[in-house]
PDB file of C-alpha atoms in Angstrom:
ATOM      1  CA  MET A1214     -36.846 -60.211-102.366  1.00 65.00           C
ATOM      2  CA  ASN A1215     -38.313 -57.927-105.021  1.00 84.00           C
ATOM      3  CA  LEU A1216     -40.400 -59.176-107.883  1.00 91.00           C
ATOM      4  CA  ARG A1217     -37.761 -58.574-110.568  1.00 94.00           C
ATOM      5  CA  PRO A1218     -35.037 -60.820-109.071  1.00 95.00           C
ATOM      6  CA  ALA A1219     -37.584 -63.591-108.450  1.00 96.00           C
ATOM      7  CA  LEU A1220     -38.759 -63.466-112.077  1.00 97.00           C
ATOM      8  CA  ARG A1221     -35.116 -63.536-113.167  1.00 97.00           C
ATOM      9  CA  ILE A1222     -34.651 -66.757-111.245  1.00 97.00           C
ATOM     10  CA  VAL A1223     -37.765 -68.221-112.904  1.00 98.00           C
ATOM     11  CA  ARG A1224     -36.241 -67.305-116.305  1.00 98.00           C
ATOM     12  CA  ILE A1225     -32.806 -68.720-115.468  1.00 98.00           C
ATOM     13  CA  SER A1226     -34.308 -71.978-114.323  1.00 97.00           C
ATOM     14  CA  ALA A1227     -36.240 -72.122-117.595  1.00 98.00           C
ATOM     15  CA  LEU A1228     -33.049 -71.510-119.580  1.00 98.00           C
ATOM     16  CA  TYR A1229     -31.353 -74.305-117.597  1.00 97.00           C
ATOM     17  CA  ASP A1230     -34.206 -76.660-118.464  1.00 97.00           C
ATOM     18  CA  LEU A1231     -34.083 -75.671-122.086  1.00 97.00           C
ATOM     19  CA  VAL A1232     -30.366 -76.440-122.384  1.00 97.00           C
ATOM     20  CA  VAL A1233     -30.453 -79.658-120.308  1.00 95.00           C
ATOM     21  CA  THR A1234     -33.548 -81.227-121.884  1.00 96.00           C
ATOM     22  CA  ALA A1235     -33.464 -80.079-125.487  1.00 96.00           C
ATOM     23  CA  GLY A1236     -31.675 -83.248-126.627  1.00 96.00           C
ATOM     24  CA  PHE A1237     -34.371 -85.483-125.186  1.00 97.00           C
ATOM     25  CA  ALA A1238     -37.171 -83.925-127.236  1.00 96.00           C
ATOM     26  CA  LEU A1239     -36.203 -85.419-130.608  1.00 96.00           C
ATOM     27  CA  PRO A1240     -36.137 -89.117-131.599  1.00 95.00           C
ATOM     28  CA  PHE A1241     -32.746 -88.858-133.214  1.00 95.00           C
ATOM     29  CA  THR A1242     -30.964 -87.020-130.388  1.00 97.00           C
ATOM     30  CA  ALA A1243     -32.336 -88.848-127.325  1.00 97.00           C
ATOM     31  CA  PRO A1244     -30.683 -92.172-128.213  1.00 97.00           C
ATOM     32  CA  ALA A1245     -27.341 -90.366-128.620  1.00 97.00           C
ATOM     33  CA  LEU A1246     -27.771 -88.839-125.143  1.00 97.00           C
ATOM     34  CA  PHE A1247     -28.624 -92.209-123.665  1.00 97.00           C
ATOM     35  CA  ALA A1248     -25.589 -93.747-125.350  1.00 97.00           C
ATOM     36  CA  SER A1249     -23.365 -90.955-123.940  1.00 97.00           C
ATOM     37  CA  LEU A1250     -24.875 -91.541-120.461  1.00 97.00           C
ATOM     38  CA  GLY A1251     -24.148 -95.207-120.851  1.00 97.00           C
ATOM     39  CA  ASN A1252     -20.509 -94.470-121.866  1.00 97.00           C
ATOM     40  CA  LEU A1253     -20.033 -92.204-118.811  1.00 97.00           C
ATOM     41  CA  HIS A1254     -21.581 -94.855-116.590  1.00 98.00           C
ATOM     42  CA  GLU A1255     -19.187 -97.470-117.904  1.00 98.00           C
ATOM     43  CA  THR A1256     -16.141 -95.175-117.809  1.00 98.00           C
ATOM     44  CA  LEU A1257     -16.834 -94.430-114.141  1.00 98.00           C
ATOM     45  CA  GLY A1258     -17.344 -98.167-113.434  1.00 98.00           C
ATOM     46  CA  LEU A1259     -20.721 -97.595-111.833  1.00 98.00           C
ATOM     47  CA  HIS A1260     -23.337-100.170-110.943  1.00 97.00           C
ATOM     48  CA  GLY A1261     -26.985 -99.848-111.891  1.00 97.00           C
ATOM     49  CA  VAL A1262     -29.054 -99.500-115.025  1.00 97.00           C
ATOM     50  CA  VAL A1263     -28.859 -96.857-117.760  1.00 97.00           C
ATOM     51  CA  PRO A1264     -31.555 -96.122-120.397  1.00 96.00           C
ATOM     52  CA  ASP A1265     -31.330 -98.329-123.477  1.00 96.00           C
ATOM     53  CA  PRO A1266     -30.783 -96.118-126.534  1.00 96.00           C
ATOM     54  CA  HIS A1267     -32.354 -98.792-128.754  1.00 96.00           C
ATOM     55  CA  ASN A1268     -35.577 -99.236-126.750  1.00 97.00           C
ATOM     56  CA  VAL A1269     -38.278 -97.399-128.736  1.00 97.00           C
ATOM     57  CA  MET A1270     -40.572 -97.033-125.702  1.00 97.00           C
ATOM     58  CA  THR A1271     -37.758 -95.446-123.621  1.00 97.00           C
ATOM     59  CA  VAL A1272     -36.919 -93.077-126.435  1.00 98.00           C
ATOM     60  CA  MET A1273     -40.612 -92.237-126.970  1.00 98.00           C
ATOM     61  CA  PHE A1274     -41.177 -91.358-123.305  1.00 97.00           C
ATOM     62  CA  ALA A1275     -37.977 -89.295-123.265  1.00 97.00           C
ATOM     63  CA  ASN A1276     -39.272 -87.454-126.331  1.00 98.00           C
ATOM     64  CA  LEU A1277     -42.649 -86.812-124.712  1.00 98.00           C
ATOM     65  CA  MET A1278     -41.064 -85.554-121.520  1.00 96.00           C
ATOM     66  CA  GLY A1279     -38.446 -83.543-123.362  1.00 97.00           C
ATOM     67  CA  GLY A1280     -41.043 -81.917-125.572  1.00 97.00           C
ATOM     68  CA  LEU A1281     -43.157 -81.015-122.591  1.00 97.00           C
ATOM     69  CA  VAL A1282     -40.284 -79.558-120.648  1.00 97.00           C
ATOM     70  CA  LEU A1283     -39.148 -77.534-123.738  1.00 97.00           C
ATOM     71  CA  ALA A1284     -42.667 -76.059-124.109  1.00 98.00           C
ATOM     72  CA  TRP A1285     -42.832 -75.258-120.407  1.00 98.00           C
ATOM     73  CA  SER A1286     -39.364 -73.710-120.544  1.00 98.00           C
ATOM     74  CA  VAL A1287     -40.256 -71.449-123.438  1.00 98.00           C
ATOM     75  CA  PHE A1288     -43.433 -70.363-121.627  1.00 98.00           C
ATOM     76  CA  ARG A1289     -41.443 -69.388-118.505  1.00 98.00           C
ATOM     77  CA  LEU A1290     -38.844 -67.541-120.581  1.00 98.00           C
ATOM     78  CA  VAL A1291     -41.531 -65.530-122.373  1.00 97.00           C
ATOM     79  CA  ARG A1292     -44.031 -65.132-119.513  1.00 97.00           C
ATOM     80  CA  PRO A1293     -42.273 -65.581-116.194  1.00 97.00           C
ATOM     81  CA  SER A1294     -44.531 -65.190-113.137  1.00 97.00           C
ATOM     82  CA  LEU A1295     -44.551 -66.077-109.486  1.00 96.00           C
ATOM     83  CA  ALA A1296     -47.278 -68.637-110.245  1.00 96.00           C
ATOM     84  CA  ALA A1297     -45.074 -70.297-112.860  1.00 98.00           C
ATOM     85  CA  GLY A1298     -42.231 -70.375-110.378  1.00 97.00           C
ATOM     86  CA  VAL A1299     -44.388 -72.093-107.798  1.00 96.00           C
ATOM     87  CA  ALA A1300     -45.661 -74.624-110.347  1.00 97.00           C
ATOM     88  CA  ASP A1301     -42.115 -75.280-111.595  1.00 98.00           C
ATOM     89  CA  SER A1302     -40.807 -75.816-108.018  1.00 98.00           C
ATOM     90  CA  GLY A1303     -43.587 -78.314-107.513  1.00 97.00           C
ATOM     91  CA  GLY A1304     -42.800 -80.059-110.800  1.00 97.00           C
ATOM     92  CA  ARG A1305     -39.114 -80.247-109.921  1.00 98.00           C
ATOM     93  CA  SER A1306     -40.084 -81.832-106.618  1.00 98.00           C
ATOM     94  CA  LEU A1307     -42.055 -84.482-108.444  1.00 98.00           C
ATOM     95  CA  PHE A1308     -39.152 -85.064-110.840  1.00 97.00           C
ATOM     96  CA  ALA A1309     -36.842 -85.488-107.828  1.00 98.00           C
ATOM     97  CA  LEU A1310     -39.258 -87.960-106.309  1.00 98.00           C
ATOM     98  CA  GLY A1311     -39.284 -89.977-109.534  1.00 98.00           C
ATOM     99  CA  MET A1312     -35.489 -89.877-109.626  1.00 98.00           C
ATOM    100  CA  GLY A1313     -35.301 -91.093-106.044  1.00 98.00           C
ATOM    101  CA  ALA A1314     -37.623 -94.000-106.889  1.00 98.00           C
ATOM    102  CA  ALA A1315     -35.411 -94.808-109.938  1.00 98.00           C
ATOM    103  CA  LEU A1316     -32.331 -94.874-107.674  1.00 98.00           C
ATOM    104  CA  ILE A1317     -34.047 -97.182-105.242  1.00 98.00           C
ATOM    105  CA  GLY A1318     -34.993 -99.372-108.223  1.00 98.00           C
ATOM    106  CA  GLY A1319     -31.422 -99.665-109.390  1.00 98.00           C
ATOM    107  CA  ALA A1320     -30.779 -96.704-111.738  1.00 98.00           C
ATOM    108  CA  THR A1321     -27.257 -95.507-112.332  1.00 98.00           C
ATOM    109  CA  PRO A1322     -25.864 -93.333-109.489  1.00 98.00           C
ATOM    110  CA  ILE A1323     -25.446 -90.556-112.076  1.00 98.00           C
ATOM    111  CA  VAL A1324     -29.087 -89.826-111.329  1.00 98.00           C
ATOM    112  CA  VAL A1325     -27.992 -88.512-107.921  1.00 98.00           C
ATOM    113  CA  VAL A1326     -26.393 -85.509-109.656  1.00 97.00           C
ATOM    114  CA  MET A1327     -29.551 -84.861-111.723  1.00 97.00           C
ATOM    115  CA  MET A1328     -31.701 -85.187-108.580  1.00 98.00           C
ATOM    116  CA  ALA A1329     -29.530 -82.795-106.594  1.00 98.00           C
ATOM    117  CA  LEU A1330     -29.837 -80.156-109.375  1.00 98.00           C
ATOM    118  CA  GLU A1331     -33.641 -80.560-109.416  1.00 98.00           C
ATOM    119  CA  ILE A1332     -33.861 -80.196-105.640  1.00 98.00           C
ATOM    120  CA  GLY A1333     -31.476 -77.252-105.696  1.00 98.00           C
ATOM    121  CA  TRP A1334     -33.453 -75.410-108.360  1.00 98.00           C
ATOM    122  CA  ALA A1335     -36.754 -76.243-106.602  1.00 98.00           C
ATOM    123  CA  VAL A1336     -35.468 -74.714-103.332  1.00 98.00           C
ATOM    124  CA  VAL A1337     -33.818 -71.656-104.889  1.00 97.00           C
ATOM    125  CA  GLN A1338     -36.857 -70.839-106.989  1.00 97.00           C
ATOM    126  CA  ALA A1339     -39.410 -71.495-104.228  1.00 97.00           C
ATOM    127  CA  VAL A1340     -37.521 -69.318-101.740  1.00 96.00           C
ATOM    128  CA  ALA A1341     -37.240 -66.484-104.243  1.00 96.00           C
ATOM    129  CA  VAL A1342     -40.883 -66.690-105.319  1.00 96.00           C
ATOM    130  CA  VAL A1343     -42.290 -66.921-101.775  1.00 95.00           C
ATOM    131  CA  ALA A1344     -40.147 -63.992-100.629  1.00 94.00           C
ATOM    132  CA  ALA A1345     -41.248 -61.870-103.649  1.00 95.00           C
ATOM    133  CA  TRP A1346     -44.879 -62.830-103.104  1.00 91.00           C
ATOM    134  CA  ARG A1347     -44.735 -61.833 -99.394  1.00 88.00           C
ATOM    135  CA  ARG A1348     -42.994 -58.578-100.153  1.00 83.00           C
ATOM    136  CA  THR A1349     -45.509 -57.747-102.881  1.00 78.00           C
ATOM    137  CA  ARG A1350     -48.391 -58.693-100.590  1.00 69.00           C
ATOM    138  CA  ILE A1351     -47.025 -56.503 -97.744  1.00 64.00           C
ATOM    139  CA  ALA A1352     -46.429 -53.604-100.115  1.00 58.00           C
ATOM    140  CA  HIS A1353     -49.957 -53.905-101.457  1.00 52.00           C
ATOM    141  CA  SER A1354     -51.365 -54.003 -97.945  1.00 53.00           C
ATOM    142  CA  VAL A1355     -49.487 -50.861 -96.958  1.00 54.00           C
ATOM    143  CA  ALA A1356     -50.594 -49.065-100.169  1.00 57.00           C
ATOM    144  CA  VAL A1357     -54.242 -50.000 -99.547  1.00 53.00           C
ATOM    145  CA  ALA A1358     -54.162 -48.886 -95.879  1.00 53.00           C
TER     146      ALA A1358
END
């Protein structure tokens, strides 16, 4: 894979993160998202625990994580790189690990969908970045020789 398509994937994953996490970054939008998640959970008749929209610590940690993900997303949109793609794939893997632990601990099964998206993006981005890095490295080796 060439460099340009790999960087496009880094940007698209950043845009996805921006859209999906923007609501968690602010103290007045995160509780509304948690309440919506709770409503979906109840409508589907699922077992497990959902975030409490009235718990200030839950909202604070969602705001901290949302703000960090927003900043990271903007960085990847403005300055995409193979290194950012590798770091993001690693971060997504850690997020998926945390989601898996939450599921084991009794979180709502809705988390499975979120975890699958994280794993999917981690794999797609990692494959694209590694392929571009290898191709760039081979092209550089040929040019030097």
